[in-house]
Every structure is written in C-alpha cells, then in structure tokens.
Coordinates of N, CA and C in Angstrom, one line a residue:
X175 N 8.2 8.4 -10.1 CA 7.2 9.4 -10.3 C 5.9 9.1 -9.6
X176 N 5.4 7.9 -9.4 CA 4.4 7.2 -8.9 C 4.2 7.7 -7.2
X177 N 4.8 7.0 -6.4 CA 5.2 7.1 -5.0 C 5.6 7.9 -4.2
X178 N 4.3 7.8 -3.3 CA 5.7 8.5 -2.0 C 6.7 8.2 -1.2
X179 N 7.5 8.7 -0.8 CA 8.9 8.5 -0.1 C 8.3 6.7 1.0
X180 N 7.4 7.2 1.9 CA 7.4 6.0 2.4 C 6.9 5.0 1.7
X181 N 6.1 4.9 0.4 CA 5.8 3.5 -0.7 C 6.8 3.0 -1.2
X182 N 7.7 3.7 -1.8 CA 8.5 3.7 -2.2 C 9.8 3.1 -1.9
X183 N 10.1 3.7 -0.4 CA 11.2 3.7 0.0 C 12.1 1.9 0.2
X184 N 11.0 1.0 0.2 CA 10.7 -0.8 0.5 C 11.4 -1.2 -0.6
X185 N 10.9 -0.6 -1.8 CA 11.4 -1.5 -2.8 C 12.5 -0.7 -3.4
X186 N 13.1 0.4 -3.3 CA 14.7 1.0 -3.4 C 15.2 0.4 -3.0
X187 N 15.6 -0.1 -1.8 CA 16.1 -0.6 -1.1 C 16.1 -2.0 -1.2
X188 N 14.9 -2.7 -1.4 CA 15.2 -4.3 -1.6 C 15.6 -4.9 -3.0
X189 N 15.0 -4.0 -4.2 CA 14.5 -4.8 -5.5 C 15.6 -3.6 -6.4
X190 N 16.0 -2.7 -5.9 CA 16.6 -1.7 -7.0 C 18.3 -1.1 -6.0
X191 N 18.5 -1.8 -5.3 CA 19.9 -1.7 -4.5 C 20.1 0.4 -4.3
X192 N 18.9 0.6 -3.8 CA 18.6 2.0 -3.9 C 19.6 2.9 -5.2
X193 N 19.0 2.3 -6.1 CA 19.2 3.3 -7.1 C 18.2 4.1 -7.9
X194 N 17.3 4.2 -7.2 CA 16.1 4.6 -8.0 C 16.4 5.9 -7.7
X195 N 15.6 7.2 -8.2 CA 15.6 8.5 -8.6 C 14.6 8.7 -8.0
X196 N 14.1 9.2 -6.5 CA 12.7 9.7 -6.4 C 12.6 10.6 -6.7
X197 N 11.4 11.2 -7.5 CA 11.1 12.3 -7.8 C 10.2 12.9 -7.4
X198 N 9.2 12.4 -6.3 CA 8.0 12.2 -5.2 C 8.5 13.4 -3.9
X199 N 9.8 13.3 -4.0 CA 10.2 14.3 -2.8 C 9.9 15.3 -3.0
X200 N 9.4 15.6 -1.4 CA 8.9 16.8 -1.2 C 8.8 17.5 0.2
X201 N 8.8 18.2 0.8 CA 8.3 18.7 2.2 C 7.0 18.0 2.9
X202 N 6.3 18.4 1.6 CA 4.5 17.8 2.6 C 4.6 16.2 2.5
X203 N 5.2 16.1 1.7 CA 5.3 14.0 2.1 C 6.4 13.5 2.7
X204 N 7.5 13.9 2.8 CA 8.7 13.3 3.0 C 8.7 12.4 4.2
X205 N 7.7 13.1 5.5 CA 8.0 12.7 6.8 C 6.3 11.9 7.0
X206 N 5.8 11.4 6.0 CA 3.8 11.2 6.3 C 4.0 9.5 6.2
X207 N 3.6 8.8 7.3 CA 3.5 7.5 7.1 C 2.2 7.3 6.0
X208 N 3.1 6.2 4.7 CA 2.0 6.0 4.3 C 1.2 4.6 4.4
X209 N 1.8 4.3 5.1 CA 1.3 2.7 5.0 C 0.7 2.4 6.8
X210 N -1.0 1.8 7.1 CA -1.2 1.3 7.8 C -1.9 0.4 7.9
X211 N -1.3 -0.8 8.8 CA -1.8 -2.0 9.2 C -3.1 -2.3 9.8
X212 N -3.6 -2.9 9.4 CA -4.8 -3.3 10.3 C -5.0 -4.9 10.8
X213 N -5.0 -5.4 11.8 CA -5.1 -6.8 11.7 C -6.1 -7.2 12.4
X214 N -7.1 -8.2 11.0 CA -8.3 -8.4 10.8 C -8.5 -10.0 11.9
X215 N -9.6 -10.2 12.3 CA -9.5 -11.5 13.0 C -10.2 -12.7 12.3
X216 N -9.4 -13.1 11.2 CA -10.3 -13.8 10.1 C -8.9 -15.2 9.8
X217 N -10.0 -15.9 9.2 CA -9.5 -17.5 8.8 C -9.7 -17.6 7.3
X218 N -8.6 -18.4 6.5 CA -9.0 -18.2 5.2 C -9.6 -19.7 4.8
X219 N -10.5 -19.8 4.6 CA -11.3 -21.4 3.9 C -11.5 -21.4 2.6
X220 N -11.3 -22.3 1.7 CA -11.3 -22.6 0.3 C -10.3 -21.2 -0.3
X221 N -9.4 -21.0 0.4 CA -8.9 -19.2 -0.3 C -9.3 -18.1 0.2
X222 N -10.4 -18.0 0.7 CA -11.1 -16.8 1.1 C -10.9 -16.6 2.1
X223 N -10.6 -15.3 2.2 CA -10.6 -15.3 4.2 C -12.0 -13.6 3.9
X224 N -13.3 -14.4 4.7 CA -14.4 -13.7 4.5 C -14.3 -12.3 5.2
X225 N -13.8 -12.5 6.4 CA -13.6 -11.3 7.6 C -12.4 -10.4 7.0
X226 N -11.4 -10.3 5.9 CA -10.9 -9.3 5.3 C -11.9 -8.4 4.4
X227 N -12.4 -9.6 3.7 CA -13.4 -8.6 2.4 C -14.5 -8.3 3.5
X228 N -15.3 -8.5 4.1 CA -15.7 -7.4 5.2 C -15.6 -5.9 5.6
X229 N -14.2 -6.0 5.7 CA -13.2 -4.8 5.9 C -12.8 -4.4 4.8
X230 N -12.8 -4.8 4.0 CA -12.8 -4.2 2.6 C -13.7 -3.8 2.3
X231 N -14.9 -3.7 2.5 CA -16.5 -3.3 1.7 C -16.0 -1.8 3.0
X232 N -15.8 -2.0 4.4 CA -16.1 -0.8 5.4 C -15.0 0.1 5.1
X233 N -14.2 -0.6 4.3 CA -12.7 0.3 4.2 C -12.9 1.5 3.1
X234 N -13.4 0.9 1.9 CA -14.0 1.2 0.7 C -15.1 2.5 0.9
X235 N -15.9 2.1 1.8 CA -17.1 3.4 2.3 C -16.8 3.8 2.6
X236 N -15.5 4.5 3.7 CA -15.4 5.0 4.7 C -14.0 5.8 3.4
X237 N -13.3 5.7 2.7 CA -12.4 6.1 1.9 C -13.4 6.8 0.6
X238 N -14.3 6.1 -0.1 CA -14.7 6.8 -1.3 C -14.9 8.3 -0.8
X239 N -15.5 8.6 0.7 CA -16.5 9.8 1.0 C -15.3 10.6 1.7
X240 N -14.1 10.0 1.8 CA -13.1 11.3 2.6 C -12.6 11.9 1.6
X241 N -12.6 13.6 1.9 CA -11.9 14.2 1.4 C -10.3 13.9 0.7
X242 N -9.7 14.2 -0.6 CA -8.5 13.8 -0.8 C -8.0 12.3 -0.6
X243 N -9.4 11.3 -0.2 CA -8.3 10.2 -0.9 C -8.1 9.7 -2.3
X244 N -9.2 10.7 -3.7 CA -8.7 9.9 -4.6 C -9.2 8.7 -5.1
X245 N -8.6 7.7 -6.3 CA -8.8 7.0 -6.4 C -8.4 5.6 -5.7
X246 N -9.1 4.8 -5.8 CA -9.1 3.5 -4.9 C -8.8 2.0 -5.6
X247 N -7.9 1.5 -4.9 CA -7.9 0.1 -5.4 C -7.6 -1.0 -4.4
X248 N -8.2 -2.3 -5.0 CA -8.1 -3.2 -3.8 C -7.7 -4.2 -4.5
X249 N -6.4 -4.9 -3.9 CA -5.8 -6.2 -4.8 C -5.4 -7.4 -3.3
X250 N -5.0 -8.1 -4.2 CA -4.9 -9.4 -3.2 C -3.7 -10.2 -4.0
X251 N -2.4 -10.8 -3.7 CA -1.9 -12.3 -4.3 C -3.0 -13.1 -5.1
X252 N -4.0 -13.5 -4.3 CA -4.7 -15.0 -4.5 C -6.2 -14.2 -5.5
X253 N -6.0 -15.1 -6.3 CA -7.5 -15.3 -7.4 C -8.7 -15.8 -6.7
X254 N -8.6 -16.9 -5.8 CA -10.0 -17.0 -4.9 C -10.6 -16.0 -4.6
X255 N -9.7 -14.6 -3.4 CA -10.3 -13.7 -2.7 C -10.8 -13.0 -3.7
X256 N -9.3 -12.6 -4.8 CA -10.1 -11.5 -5.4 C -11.5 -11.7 -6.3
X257 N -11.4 -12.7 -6.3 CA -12.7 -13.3 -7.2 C -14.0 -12.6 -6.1
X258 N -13.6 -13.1 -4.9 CA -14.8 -13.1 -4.3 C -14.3 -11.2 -3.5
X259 N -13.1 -10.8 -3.4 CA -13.6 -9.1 -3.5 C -14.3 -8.2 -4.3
X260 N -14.3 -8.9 -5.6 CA -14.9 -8.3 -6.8 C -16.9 -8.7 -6.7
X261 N -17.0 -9.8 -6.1 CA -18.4 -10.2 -6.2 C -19.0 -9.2 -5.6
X262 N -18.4 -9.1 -4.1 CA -18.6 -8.2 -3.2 C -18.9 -6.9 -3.3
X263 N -17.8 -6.3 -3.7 CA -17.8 -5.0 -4.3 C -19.2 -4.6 -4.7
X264 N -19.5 -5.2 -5.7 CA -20.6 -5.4 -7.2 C -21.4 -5.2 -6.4
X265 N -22.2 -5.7 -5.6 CA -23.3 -6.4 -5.1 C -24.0 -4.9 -3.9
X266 N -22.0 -4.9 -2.9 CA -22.5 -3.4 -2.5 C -22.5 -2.2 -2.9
X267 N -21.8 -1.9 -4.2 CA -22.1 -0.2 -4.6 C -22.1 -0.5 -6.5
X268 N -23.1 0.5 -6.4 CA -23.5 0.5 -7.9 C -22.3 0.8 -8.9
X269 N -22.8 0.8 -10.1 CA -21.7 0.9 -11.2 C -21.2 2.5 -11.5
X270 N -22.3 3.3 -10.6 CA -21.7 4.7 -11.2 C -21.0 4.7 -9.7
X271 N -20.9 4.0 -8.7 CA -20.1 5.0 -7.7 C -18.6 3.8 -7.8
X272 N -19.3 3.0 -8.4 CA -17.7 2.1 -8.8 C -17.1 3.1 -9.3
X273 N -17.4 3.7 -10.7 CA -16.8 4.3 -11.8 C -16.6 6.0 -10.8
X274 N -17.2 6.3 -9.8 CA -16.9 7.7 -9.3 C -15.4 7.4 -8.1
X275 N -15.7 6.2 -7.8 CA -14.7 6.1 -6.8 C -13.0 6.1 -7.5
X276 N -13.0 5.9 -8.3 CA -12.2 5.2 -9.7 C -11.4 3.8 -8.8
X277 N -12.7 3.1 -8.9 CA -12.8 1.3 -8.4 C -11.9 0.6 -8.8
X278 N -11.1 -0.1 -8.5 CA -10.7 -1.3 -9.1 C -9.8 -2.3 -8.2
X279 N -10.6 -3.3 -8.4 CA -10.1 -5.1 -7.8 C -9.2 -6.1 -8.8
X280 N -9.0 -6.6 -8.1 CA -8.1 -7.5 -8.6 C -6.7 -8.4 -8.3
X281 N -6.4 -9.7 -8.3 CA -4.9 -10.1 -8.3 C -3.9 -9.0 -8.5
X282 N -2.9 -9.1 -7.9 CA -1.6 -8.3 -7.8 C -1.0 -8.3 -9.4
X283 N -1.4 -9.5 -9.9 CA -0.9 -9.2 -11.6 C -1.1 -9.0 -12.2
X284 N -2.9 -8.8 -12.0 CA -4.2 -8.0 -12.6 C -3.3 -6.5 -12.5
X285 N -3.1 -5.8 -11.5 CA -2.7 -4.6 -11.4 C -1.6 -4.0 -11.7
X286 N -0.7 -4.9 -12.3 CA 0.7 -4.5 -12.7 C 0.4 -3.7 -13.9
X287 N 1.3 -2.7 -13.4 CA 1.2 -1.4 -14.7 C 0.6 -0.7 -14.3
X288 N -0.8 -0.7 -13.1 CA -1.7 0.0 -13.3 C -1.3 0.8 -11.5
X289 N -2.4 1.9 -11.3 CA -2.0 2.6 -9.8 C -2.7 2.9 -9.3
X290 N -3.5 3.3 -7.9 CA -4.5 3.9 -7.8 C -3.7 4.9 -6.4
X291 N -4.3 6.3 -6.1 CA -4.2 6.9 -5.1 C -3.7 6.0 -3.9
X292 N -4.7 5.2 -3.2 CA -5.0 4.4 -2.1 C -5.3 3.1 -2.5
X293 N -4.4 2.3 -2.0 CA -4.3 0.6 -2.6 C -4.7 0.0 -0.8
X294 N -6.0 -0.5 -1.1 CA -6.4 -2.1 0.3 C -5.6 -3.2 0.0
X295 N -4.4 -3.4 0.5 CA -4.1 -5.1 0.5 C -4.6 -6.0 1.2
X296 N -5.3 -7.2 0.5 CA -6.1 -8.2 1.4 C -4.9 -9.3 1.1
X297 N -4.2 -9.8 2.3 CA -3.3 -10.5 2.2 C -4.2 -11.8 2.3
X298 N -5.0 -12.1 3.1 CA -6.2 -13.5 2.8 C -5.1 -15.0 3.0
X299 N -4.3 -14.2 4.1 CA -3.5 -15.3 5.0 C -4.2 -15.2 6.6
X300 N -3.8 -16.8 6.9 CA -3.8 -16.4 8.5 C -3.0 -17.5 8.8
X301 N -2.9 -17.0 10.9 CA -1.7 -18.0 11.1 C -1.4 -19.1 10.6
X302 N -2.7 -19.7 10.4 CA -2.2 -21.7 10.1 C -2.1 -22.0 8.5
X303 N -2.1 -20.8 7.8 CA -1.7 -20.9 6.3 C -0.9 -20.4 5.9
X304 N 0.0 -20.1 6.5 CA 1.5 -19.5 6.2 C 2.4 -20.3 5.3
X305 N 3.4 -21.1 5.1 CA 4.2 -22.0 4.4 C 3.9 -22.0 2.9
X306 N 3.3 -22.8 2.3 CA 3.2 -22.3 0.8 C 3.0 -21.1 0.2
X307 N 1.6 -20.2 0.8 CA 1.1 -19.5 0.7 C 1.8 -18.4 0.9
X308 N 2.5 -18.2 1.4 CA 3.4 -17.2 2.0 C 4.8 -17.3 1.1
X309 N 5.2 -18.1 0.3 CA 6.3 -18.2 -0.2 C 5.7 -17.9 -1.6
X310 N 4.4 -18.0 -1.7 CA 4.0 -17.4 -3.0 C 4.2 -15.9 -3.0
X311 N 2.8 -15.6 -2.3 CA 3.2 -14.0 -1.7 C 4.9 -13.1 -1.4
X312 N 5.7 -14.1 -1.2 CA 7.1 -13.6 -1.5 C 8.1 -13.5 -2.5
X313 N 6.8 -14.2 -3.1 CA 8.0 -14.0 -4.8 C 8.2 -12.7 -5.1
X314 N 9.4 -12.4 -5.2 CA 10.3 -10.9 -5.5 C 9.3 -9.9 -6.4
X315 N 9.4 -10.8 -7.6 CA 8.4 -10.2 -8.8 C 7.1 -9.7 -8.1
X316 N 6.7 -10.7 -7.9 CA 4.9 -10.4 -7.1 C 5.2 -9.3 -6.4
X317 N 5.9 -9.6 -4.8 CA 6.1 -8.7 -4.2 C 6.2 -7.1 -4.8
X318 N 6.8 -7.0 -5.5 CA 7.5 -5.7 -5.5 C 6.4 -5.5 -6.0
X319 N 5.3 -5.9 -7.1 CA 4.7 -5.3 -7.8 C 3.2 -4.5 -6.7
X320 N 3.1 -5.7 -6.2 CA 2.1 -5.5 -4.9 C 2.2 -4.4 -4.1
X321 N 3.5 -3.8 -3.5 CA 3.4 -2.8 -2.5 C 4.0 -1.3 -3.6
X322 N 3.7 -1.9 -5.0 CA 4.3 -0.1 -5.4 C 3.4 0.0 -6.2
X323 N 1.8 0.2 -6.3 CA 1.0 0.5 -7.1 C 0.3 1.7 -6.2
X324 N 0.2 2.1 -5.3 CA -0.1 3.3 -4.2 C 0.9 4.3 -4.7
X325 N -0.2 5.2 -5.1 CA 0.7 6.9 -5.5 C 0.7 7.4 -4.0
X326 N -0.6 7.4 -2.9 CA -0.2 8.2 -1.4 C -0.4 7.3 -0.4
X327 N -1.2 6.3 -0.2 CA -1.3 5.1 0.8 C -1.7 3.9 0.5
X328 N -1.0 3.0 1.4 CA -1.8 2.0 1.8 C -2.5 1.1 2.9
X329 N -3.2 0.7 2.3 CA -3.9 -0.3 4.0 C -3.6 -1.7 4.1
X330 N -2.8 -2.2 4.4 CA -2.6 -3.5 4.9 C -3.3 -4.5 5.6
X331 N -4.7 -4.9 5.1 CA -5.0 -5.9 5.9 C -4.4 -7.1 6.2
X332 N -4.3 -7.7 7.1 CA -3.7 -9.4 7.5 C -4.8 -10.0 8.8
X333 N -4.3 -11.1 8.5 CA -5.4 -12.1 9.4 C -4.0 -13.0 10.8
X334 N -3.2 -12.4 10.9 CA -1.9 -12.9 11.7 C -1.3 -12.4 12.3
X335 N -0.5 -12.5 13.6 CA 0.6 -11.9 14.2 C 1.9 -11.7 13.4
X336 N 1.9 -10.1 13.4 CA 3.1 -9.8 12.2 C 4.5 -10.5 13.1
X337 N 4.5 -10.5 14.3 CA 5.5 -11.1 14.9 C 6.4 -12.7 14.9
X338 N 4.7 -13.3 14.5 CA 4.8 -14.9 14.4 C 5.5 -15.1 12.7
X339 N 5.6 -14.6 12.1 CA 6.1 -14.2 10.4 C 7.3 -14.7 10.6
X340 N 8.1 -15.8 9.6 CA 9.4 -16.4 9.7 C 9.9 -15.1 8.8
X341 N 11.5 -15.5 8.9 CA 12.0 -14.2 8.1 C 12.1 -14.2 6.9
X342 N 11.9 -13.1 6.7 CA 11.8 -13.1 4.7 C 10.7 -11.8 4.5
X343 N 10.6 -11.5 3.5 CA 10.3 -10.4 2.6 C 9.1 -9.7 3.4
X344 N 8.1 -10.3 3.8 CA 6.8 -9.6 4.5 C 6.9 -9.4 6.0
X345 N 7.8 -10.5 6.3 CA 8.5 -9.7 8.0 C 9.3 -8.7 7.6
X346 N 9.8 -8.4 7.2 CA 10.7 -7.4 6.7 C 9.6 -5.9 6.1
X347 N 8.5 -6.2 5.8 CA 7.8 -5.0 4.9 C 7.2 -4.5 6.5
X348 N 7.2 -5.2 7.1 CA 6.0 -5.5 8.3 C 7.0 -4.1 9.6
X349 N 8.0 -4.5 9.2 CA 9.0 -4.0 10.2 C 9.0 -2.8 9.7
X350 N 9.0 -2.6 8.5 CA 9.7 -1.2 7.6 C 8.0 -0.4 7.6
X351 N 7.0 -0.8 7.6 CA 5.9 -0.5 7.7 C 6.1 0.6 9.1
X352 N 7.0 0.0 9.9 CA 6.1 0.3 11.8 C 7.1 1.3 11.7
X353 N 8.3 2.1 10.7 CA 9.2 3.0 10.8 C 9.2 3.8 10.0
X354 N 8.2 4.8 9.6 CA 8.2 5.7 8.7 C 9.1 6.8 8.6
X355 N 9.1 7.6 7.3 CA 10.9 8.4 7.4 C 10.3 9.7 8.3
X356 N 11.5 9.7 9.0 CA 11.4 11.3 9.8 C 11.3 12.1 8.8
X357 N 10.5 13.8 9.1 CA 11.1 15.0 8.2 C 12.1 15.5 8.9
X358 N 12.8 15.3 7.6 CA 14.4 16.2 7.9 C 13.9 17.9 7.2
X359 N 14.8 18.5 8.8 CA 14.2 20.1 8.1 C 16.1 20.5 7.6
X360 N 15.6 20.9 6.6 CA 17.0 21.1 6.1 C 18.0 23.2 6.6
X361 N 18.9 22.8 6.5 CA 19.4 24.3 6.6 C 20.3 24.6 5.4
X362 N 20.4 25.4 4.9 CA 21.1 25.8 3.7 C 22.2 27.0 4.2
X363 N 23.5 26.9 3.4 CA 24.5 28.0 3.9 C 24.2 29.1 2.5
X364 N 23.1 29.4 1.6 CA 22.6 29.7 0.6 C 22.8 31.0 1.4
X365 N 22.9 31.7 0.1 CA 22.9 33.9 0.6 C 21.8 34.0 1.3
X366 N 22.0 35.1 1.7 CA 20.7 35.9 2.4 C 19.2 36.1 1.5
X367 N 19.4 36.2 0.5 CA 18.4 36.3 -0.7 C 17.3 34.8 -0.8
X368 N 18.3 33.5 -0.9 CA 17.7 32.7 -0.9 C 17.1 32.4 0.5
X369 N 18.0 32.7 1.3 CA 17.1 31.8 2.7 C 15.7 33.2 2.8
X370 N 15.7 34.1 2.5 CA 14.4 35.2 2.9 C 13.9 34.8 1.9
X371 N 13.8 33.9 0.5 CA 12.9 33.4 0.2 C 12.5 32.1 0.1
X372 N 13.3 31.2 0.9 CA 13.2 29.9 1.7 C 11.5 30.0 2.4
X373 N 12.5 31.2 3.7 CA 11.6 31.6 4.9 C 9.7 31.5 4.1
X374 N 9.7 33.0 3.2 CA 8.7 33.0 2.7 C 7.8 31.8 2.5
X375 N 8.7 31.2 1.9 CA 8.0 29.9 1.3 C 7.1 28.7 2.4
X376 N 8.6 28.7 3.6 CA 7.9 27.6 4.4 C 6.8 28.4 5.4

C-alpha cells in the first residue's frame, strides 16, 4: 500500500520471492522512475562523509518548495552521519519549516515503521571504505528496510563508482535503479461498452 511500482518492485523480488500484492498500481505510476542517483564527490572521516550532508541541506531546499513532493525524509545506515544530518538540518531551517516540510532524519532503524513521500539516502560510503561498511549496509534486514520507506521517490546519494561495487545487494539495487518499469498500455477483448468507457477515461 506504501509504494510505487518502481520502490517497490527491489524488494518483491529480493526479500519477498515476489509475492507481495501491489496495490500502488496504477496508470500514472506504473511506467515513472522513482529512484535517482546522484553521485556526490565526497570522502567519509570519523563516519561523516561532509560533501553528502551538503547535498542534503541543497536537496532538502530545493524539494520542500516543489510542488507535489510532499513529505520528506532523510536517513542514512550509520549513526555518525545521521547525527551529524540532524545537527545540520537544525541549524539550517527553523522548527516551523522542519514541522511544514514534514522533516525527518535519522538511521535506517530510526525509520522503520515509519515513511515519508520522498526519502534522501546518504549512503556516507566512499571508494576506500567499502568492506566492512558495506557489508553492514547489506544486511537484508537493514537493507530492505532502507529502500521501502518512500511512498513516490527516492534520491540516492553515494560518494563511489556504482561500477567499482563488488557483487551483492547494492550492486544489484544500483543496476535495478538504472531500469525503471516500462508503461505497459494494455488492450482488453472487453465489449464495446467497456472499451467506449476505457477510451473516455484515458
């Protein structure tokens, strides 16, 4: 009920042996990429990779004021960043446009249960911190919970070559990211009654 076909479609497929029930289907979403990548030129030190939350403060301004995005949220794997997303946040926009944006930061496990319109992921990896950190970030649990909290989009930030990515779970999101579903236009062998009110409709 959450998701659209493309949010969605990652974790049917990996975490639920596509048995899930979309109920999101529709015409106006079926064929809409919702997920896009951005890759940030940033290094993570002590946890932080500073040049994502950057792009999170311009991501944040540039989304509260567009039409139809909705509520907003920004999560991360790691407690460092989001610690330091949240300071950030604070510091640039007041408490009533937190509360108007419908704001909210936090760890991936901070946000379980919870959803916003438009989810920023600060992945707050880069190339030379890949190996542990990345096998965190891959845990199934984590994972799944991390990319299905977006009711219409998300933004992907990363600090790495999605190509350089060994194989496993975020090469794989990375790939499924770059293929969004075609609209299929359907034809029905329905009487004449229903397709003249098909027609009307589309």
């Amino acid at each position: 009920f959450r998701s659209v076909p493309h949010l969605i479609d990652f974790s049917a497929r990996t975490f639920y042996d596509d048995e899930l029930r979309l109920m999101t289907q529709h015409p106006s979403v079926e064929g809409r990429d919702a997920i896009t990548q951005i890759r940030v030129d940033g290094a993570r030190a002590d946890g932080v990779n500073q040049a994502e939350i950057d792009r999170v403060l311009e991501l944040v301004a540039d989304l509260a004021y567009r039409t139809g995005t909705g509520s907003i949220g920004v999560l991360t794997p790691f407690r460092a960043q989001a610690d330091a997303i949240q300071a950030a946040i604070i510091e640039r926009f007041s408490v009533a446009q937190i509360r108007q944006f419908g704001l909210r930061t936090g760890t991936v496990h901070a946000f379980q249960g919870s959803e916003r319109d438009t989810v920023v992921i600060s992945l707050a990896l880069d190339g030379e911190g890949l190996g542990r950190s990345l096998r965190f970030v891959e845990d199934p649990n984590l994972f799944n919970v991390m990319v299905t909290r977006a009711r219409r989009h998300i933004v992907l930030l990363h600090s790495f070559e999605p190509a350089a990515l060994p194989s496993g779970l975020l090469a794989q999101y990375f790939r499924f990211a770059d293929d969004p579903p075609a609209f299929v236009e359907r034809r029905s062998d329905a009487s004449p009654w229903v397709r003249q009110v098909a027609d009307a409709l589309g």
